[in-house]
Coordinates of C-alpha atoms and ligand atoms in Angstrom, one line a residue:
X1 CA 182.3 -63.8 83.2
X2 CA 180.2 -62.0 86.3
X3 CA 181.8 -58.9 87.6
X4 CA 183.5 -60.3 90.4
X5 CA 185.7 -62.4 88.4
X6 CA 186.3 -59.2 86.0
X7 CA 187.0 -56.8 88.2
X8 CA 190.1 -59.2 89.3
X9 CA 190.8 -60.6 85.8
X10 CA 189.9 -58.1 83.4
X11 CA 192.7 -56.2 81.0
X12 CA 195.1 -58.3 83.2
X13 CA 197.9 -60.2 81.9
X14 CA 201.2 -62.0 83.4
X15 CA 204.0 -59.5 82.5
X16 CA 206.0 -60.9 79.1
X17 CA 209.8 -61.2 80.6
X18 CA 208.6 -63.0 84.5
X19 CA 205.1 -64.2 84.2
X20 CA 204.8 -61.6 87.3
X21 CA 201.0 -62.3 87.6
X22 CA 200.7 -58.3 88.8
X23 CA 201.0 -55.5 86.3
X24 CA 204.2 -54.2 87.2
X25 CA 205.0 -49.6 87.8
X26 CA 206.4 -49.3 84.7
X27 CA 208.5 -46.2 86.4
X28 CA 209.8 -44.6 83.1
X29 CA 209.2 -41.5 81.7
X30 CA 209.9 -42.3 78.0
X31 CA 211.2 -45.7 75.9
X32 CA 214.2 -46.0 73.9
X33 CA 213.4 -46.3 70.0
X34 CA 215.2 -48.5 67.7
X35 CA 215.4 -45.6 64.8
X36 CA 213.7 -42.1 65.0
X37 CA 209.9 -43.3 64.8
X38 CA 210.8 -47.2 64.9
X39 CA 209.4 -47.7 68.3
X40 CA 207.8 -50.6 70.1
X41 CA 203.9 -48.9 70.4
X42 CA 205.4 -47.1 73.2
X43 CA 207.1 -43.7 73.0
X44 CA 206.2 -41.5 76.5
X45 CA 204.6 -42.2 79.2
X46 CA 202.3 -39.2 78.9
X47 CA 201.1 -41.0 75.8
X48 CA 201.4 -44.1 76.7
X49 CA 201.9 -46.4 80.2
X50 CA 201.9 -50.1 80.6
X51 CA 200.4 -49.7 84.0
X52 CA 197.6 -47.1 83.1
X53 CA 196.6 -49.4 80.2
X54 CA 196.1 -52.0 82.5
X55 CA 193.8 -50.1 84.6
X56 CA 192.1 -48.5 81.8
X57 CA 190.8 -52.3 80.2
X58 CA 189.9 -53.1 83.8
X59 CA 187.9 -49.8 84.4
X60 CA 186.8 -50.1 80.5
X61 CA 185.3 -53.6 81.0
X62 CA 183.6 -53.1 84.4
X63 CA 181.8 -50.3 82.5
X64 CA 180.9 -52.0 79.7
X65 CA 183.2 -49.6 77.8
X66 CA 185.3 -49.6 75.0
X67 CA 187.6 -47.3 75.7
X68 CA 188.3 -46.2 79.4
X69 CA 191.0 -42.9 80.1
X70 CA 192.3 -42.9 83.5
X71 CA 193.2 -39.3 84.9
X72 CA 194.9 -37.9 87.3
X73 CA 192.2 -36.7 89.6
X74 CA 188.2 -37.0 89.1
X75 CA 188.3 -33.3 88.5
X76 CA 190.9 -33.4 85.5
X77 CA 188.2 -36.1 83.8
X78 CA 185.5 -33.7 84.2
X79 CA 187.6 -30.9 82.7
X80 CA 188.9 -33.2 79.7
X81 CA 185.7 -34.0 79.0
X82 CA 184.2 -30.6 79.1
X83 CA 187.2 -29.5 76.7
X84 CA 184.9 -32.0 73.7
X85 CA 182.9 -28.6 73.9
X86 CA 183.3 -25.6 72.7
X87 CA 182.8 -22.0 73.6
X88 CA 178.9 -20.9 72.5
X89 CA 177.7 -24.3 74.0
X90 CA 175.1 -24.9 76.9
X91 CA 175.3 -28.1 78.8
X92 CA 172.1 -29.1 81.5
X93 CA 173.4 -30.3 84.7
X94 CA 171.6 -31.5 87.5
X95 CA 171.3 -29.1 90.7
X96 CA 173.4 -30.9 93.1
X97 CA 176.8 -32.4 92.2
X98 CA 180.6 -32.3 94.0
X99 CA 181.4 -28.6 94.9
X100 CA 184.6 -28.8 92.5
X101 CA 182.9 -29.7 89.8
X102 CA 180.3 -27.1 90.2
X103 CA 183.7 -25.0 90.2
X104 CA 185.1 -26.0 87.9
X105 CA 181.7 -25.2 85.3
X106 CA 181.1 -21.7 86.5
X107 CA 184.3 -20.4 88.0
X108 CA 186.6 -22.3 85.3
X109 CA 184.9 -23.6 82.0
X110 CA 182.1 -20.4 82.0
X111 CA 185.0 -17.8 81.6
X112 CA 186.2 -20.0 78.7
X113 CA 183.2 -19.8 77.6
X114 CA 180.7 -22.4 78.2
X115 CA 177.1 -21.9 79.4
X116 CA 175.3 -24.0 82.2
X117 CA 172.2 -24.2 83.9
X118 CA 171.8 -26.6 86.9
X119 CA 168.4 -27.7 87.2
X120 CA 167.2 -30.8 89.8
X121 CA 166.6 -33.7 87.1
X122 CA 164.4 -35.7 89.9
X123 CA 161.9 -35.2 87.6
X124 CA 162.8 -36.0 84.3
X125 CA 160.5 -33.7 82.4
X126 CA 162.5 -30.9 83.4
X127 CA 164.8 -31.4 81.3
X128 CA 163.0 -29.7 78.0
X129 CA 162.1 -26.8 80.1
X130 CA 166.2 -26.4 80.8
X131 CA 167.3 -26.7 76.9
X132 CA 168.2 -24.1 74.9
X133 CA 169.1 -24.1 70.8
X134 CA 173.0 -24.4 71.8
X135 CA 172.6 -27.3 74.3
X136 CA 174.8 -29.7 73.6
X137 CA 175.5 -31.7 76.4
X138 CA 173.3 -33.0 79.8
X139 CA 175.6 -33.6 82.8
X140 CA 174.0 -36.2 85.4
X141 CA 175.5 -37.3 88.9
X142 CA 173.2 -40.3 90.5
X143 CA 173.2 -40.5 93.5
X144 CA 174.2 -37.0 94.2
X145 CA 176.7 -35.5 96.3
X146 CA 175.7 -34.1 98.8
X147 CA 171.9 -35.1 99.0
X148 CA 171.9 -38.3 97.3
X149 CA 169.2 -37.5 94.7
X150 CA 168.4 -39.9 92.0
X151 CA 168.3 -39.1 88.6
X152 CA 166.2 -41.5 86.1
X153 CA 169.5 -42.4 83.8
X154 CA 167.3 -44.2 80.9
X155 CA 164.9 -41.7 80.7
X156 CA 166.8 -38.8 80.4
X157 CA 169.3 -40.3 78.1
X158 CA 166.2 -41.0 75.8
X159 CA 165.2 -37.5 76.2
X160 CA 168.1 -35.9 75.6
X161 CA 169.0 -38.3 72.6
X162 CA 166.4 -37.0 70.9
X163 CA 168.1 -33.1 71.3
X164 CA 170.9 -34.8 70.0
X165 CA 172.3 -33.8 73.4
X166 CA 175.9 -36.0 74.6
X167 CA 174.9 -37.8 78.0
X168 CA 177.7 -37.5 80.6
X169 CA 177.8 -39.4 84.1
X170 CA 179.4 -38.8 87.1
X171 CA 178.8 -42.8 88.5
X172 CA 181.6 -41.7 91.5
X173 CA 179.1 -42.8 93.9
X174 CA 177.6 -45.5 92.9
X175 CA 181.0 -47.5 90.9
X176 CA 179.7 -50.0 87.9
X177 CA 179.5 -52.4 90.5
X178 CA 176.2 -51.2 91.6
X179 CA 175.7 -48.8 88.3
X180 CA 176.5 -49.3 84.9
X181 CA 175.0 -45.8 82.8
X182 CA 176.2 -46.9 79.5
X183 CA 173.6 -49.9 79.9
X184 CA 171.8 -47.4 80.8
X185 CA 172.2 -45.3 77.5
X186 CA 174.4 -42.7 78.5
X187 CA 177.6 -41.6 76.2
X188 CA 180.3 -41.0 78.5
X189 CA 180.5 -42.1 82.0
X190 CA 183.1 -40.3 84.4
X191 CA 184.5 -41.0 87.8
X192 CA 187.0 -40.0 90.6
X193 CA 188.9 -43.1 91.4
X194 CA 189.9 -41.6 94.0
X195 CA 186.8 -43.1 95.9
X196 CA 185.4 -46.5 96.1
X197 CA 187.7 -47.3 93.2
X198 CA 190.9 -46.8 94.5
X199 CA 189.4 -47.9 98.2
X200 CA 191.6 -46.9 100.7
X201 CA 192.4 -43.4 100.8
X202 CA 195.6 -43.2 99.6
X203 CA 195.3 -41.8 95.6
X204 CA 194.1 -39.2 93.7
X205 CA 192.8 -40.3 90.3
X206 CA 189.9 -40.0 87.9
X207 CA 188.7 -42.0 84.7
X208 CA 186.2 -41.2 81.8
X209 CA 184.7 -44.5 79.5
X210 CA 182.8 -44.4 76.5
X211 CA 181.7 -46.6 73.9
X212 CA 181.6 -43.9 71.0
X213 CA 185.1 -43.9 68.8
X214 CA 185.0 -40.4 68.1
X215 CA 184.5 -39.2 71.9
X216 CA 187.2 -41.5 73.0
X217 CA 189.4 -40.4 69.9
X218 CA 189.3 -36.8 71.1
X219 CA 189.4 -38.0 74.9
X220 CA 193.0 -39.2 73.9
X221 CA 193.8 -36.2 72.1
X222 CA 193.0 -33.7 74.6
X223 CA 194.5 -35.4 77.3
X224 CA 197.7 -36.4 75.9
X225 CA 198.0 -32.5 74.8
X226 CA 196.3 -31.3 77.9
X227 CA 198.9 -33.6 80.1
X228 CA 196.7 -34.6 82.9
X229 CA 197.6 -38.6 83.2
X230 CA 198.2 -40.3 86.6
X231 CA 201.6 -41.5 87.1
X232 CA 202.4 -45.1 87.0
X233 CA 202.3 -45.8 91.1
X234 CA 199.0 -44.0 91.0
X235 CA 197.5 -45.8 88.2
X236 CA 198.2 -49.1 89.8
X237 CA 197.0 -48.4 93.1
X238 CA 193.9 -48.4 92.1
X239 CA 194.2 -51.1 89.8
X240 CA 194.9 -52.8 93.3
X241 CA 191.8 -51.5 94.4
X242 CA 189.8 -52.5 91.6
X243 CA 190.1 -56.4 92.3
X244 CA 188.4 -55.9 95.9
X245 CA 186.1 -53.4 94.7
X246 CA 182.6 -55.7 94.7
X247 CA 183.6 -57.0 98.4
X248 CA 184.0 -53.6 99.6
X249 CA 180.9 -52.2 98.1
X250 CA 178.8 -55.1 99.1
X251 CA 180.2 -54.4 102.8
X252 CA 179.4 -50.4 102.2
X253 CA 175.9 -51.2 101.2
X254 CA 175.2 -53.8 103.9
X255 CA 176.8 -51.3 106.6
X256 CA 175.0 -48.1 105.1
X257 CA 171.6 -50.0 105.4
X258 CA 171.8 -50.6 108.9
X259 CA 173.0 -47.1 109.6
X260 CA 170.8 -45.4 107.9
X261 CA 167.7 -47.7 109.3
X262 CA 169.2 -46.4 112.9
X263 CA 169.1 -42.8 112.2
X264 CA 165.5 -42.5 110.8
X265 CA 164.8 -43.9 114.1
X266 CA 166.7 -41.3 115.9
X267 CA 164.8 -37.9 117.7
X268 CA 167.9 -35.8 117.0
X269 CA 167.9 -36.6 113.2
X270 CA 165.7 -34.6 111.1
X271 CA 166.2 -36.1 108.1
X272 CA 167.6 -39.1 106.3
X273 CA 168.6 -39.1 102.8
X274 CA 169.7 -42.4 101.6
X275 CA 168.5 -43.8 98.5
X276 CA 168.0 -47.3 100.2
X277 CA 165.0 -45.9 102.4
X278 CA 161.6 -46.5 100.9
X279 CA 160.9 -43.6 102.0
X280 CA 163.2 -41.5 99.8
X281 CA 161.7 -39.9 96.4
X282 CA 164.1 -41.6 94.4
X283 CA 163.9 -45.4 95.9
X284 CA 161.6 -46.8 92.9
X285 CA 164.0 -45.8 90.2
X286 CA 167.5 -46.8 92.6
X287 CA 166.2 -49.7 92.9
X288 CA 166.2 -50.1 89.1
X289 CA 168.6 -49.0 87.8
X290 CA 171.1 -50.1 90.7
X291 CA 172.1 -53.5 92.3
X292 CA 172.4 -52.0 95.8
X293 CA 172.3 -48.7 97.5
X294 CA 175.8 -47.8 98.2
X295 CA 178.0 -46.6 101.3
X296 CA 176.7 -42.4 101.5
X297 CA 174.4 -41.2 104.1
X298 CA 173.1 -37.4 104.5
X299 CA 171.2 -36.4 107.2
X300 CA 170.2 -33.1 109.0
X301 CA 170.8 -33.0 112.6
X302 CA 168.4 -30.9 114.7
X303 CA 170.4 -27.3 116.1
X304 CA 172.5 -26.1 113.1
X305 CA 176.0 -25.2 113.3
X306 CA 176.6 -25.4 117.5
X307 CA 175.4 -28.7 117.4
X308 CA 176.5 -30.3 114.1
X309 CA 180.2 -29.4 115.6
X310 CA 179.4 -30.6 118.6
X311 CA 178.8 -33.9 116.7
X312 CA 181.5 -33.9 114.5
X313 CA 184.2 -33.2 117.1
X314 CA 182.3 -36.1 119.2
X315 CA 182.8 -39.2 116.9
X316 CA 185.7 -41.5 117.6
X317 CA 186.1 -44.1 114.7
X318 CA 184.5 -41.8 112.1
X319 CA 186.7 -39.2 111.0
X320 CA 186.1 -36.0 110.0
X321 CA 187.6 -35.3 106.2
X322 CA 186.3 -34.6 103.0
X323 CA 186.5 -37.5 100.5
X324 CA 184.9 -40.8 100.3
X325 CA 184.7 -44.2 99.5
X326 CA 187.8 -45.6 101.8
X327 CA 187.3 -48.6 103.6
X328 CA 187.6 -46.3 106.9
X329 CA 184.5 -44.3 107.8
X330 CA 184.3 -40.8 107.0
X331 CA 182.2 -37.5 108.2
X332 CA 182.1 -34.2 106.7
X333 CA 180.1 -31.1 107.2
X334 CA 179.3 -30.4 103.1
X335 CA 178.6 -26.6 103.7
X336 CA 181.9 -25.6 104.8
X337 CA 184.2 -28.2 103.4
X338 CA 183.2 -30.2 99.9
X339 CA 180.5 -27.7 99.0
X340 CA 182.1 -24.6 100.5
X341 CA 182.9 -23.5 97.3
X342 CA 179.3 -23.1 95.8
X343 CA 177.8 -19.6 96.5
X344 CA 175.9 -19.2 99.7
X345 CA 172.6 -18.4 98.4
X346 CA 173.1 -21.4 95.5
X347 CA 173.2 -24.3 98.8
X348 CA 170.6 -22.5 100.7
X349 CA 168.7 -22.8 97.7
X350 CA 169.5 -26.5 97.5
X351 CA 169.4 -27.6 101.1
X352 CA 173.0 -27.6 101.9
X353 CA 172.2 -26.0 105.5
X354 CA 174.3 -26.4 108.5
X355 CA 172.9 -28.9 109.5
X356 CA 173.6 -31.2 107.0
X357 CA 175.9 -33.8 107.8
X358 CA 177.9 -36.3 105.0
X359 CA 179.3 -40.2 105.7
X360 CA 180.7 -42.2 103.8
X361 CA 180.4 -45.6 105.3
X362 CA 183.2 -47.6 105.5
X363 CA 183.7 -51.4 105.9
X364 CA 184.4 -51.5 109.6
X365 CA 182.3 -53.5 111.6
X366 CA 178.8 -52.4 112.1
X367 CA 178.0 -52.3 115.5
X368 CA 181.1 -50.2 116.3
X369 CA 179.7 -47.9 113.9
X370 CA 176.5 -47.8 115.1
X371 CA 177.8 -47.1 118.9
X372 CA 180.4 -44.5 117.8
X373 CA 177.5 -42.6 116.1
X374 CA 175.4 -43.3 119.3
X375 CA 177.6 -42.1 121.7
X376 CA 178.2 -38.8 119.8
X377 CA 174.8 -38.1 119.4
X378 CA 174.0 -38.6 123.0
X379 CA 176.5 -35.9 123.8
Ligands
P1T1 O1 188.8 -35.3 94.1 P1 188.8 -35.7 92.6 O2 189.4 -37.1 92.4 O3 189.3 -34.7 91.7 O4 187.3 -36.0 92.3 C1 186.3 -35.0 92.1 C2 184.9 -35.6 92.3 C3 184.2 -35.9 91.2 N1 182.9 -36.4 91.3 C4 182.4 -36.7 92.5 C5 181.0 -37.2 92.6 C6 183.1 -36.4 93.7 O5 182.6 -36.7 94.9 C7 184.4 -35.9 93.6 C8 185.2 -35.6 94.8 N2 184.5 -35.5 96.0 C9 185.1 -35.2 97.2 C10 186.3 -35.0 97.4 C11 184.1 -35.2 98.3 O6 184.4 -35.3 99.5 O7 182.9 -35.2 98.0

């Protein structure tokens, strides 16, 4: 079946007792057992949940995955996965990823610890120069947040086979509706569901999918004793968003085209990142190894600060809050909000200036997109 039909369908069953064609909240902390041990597969609901298993086959078989864990937040998948390591290990990461997970690798896994070194994997043979004998582990997040860089998933999965390195993926950004990085040849793919996944703003959740046994065997382990699950009501929200997922990211794409093809035309805009544009460095290879472009949009206005809040504080449907991936339209100001957290000198370094302005595109209609961002930048 083609993804559109999965992402409804898949893992999906009518419940046993009604035929209730929607996965129901199972609501329950634990299950009554017929003897000590003599249970029915189900025994707590931090070790097991209807509802989360439900989501997880869904999530599992849009990413071509065996085994899918759902989480309760993006960060707690990144951490559960970062907990297959051990202390003495070096893990590559490219430069630019989500401020908390920066976070949580050098203010939160380091002191446990692990060693990183962040290192922009544009270009793929920078990789060797990055490895050490410890490496273990090459952490990729295409496109990036916040500048939307492209990172070449098939070759660097090649390259860092042959290290014997494990190939995580942050596909947040792009969903497996437009991605799919174990086709790709990565090992473990991660995501914050609380984005295009979930859809509408209204969870926090995260998910990790592999299709090695022993990665998902230890996945389980770690976070049934590590306790991080998303409750029932969370796990099915965005099993509710899953089913509309390929709509809404074909209306992200198709709205993100035309708003970025309106700001490279723009004087006040200095800059357009979007991986769409044939202009950006990383076009050839998005349009490979993705079906579309997807909803983000960075851009530099000209003025710094004064005028970047100026801006902000001018838009009318957009609103300004960190997060992404709702069907409502979004703005952020990445250097003090979702990258805030990253060391000064670390997003000078990268280009996180104050100019630098995030949106998430939602699925609103265009052209009142297009006039709201108009009529704030006229101001
Ligand atoms: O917020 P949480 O569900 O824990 O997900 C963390 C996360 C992981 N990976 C990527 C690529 C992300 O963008 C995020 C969260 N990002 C934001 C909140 C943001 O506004 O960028």
């Amino acid at each position: 079946m083609r993804i559109a039909t999965r992402a409804i369908h898949a893992g999906q069953h009518p419940e046993a007792i009604t035929g209730a064609i929607m996965t129901p909240v199972f609501q329950t902390s634990t299950y009554v057992q017929h003897g000590p041990g003599e249970h029915t597969g189900y025994e707590y609901s931090r070790t097991q949940n209807p509802t989360r298993e439900a989501l997880e086959r869904n999530i599992a078989d849009l990413e071509s995955a065996s085994h899918a864990f759902a989480f309760a937040s993006g960060c707690a998948a990144a951490a559960t996965v970062m907990h297959l390591f051990k202390a003495g290990d070096h893990i590559v990461c490219n430069d630019d990823v989500y401020g908390g997970t920066h976070r949580l690798f050098t203010q939160v896994m380091a002191t446990h610890g692990l060693e990183f070194t962040f290192v922009d994997l544009g270009d793929v043979n920078a990789l060797e120069g990055a490895l050490r004998p410890n490496t273990k582990a090459l952490w990729l997040e295409t496109p990036s947040n916040p500048l939307l860089k492209i990172i070449d998933l098939k070759a660097l999965s090649t390259k860092a086979h042959a290290h014997e390195l494990v190939v995580i993926c942050d596909n947040t950004f792009a969903t497996p509706i437009l991605q799919r990085p174990l086709e790709l040849g990565c090992d473990i793919v991660v995501h914050s569901t609380t984005k295009y996944m979930g859809g509408h703003s209204d969870v926090i959740g995260g998910a990790a999918c592999t299709n090695n046994d022993t990665h998902a065997k230890r996945l389980g382990f770690l976070r049934n004793s590590l306790g991080n699950v998303p409750g029932p009501w969370d796990a099915w929200l965005v099993l509710r968003g899953m089913k509309t997922l390929p709509l809404r990211m074909k209306a992200h794409c198709e709205n993100a085209s035309r708003i970025a093809a309106y700001l490279v035309e723009h004087k006040r805009i200095e800059r357009v990142m979007y991986p769409g544009l044939k202009t950006h460095p990383g076009h050839a290879i998005a349009a490979s190894q993705m079906s579309a472009f997807g909803g983000m949009i960075t851009f530099i206005l000209e003025g710094g600060l004064p005028q970047a809040e100026r801006f902000l504080k001018s838009v009318k449907i957009f609103a300004l809050a960190e997060s992404l991936g709702g069907v409502e339209s979004l703005i952020e100001h990445p250097a003090l909000m979702t990258h805030a957290s990253i060391p000064a000198h670390i997003r000078a370094q990268l280009g996180i200036n104050d100019g630098l302005i995030r949106i998430s595109v939602g699925i609103e209609d265009v052209n009142d997109l297009l006039e709201d961002l108009d009529q704030a930048l006229s101001i």
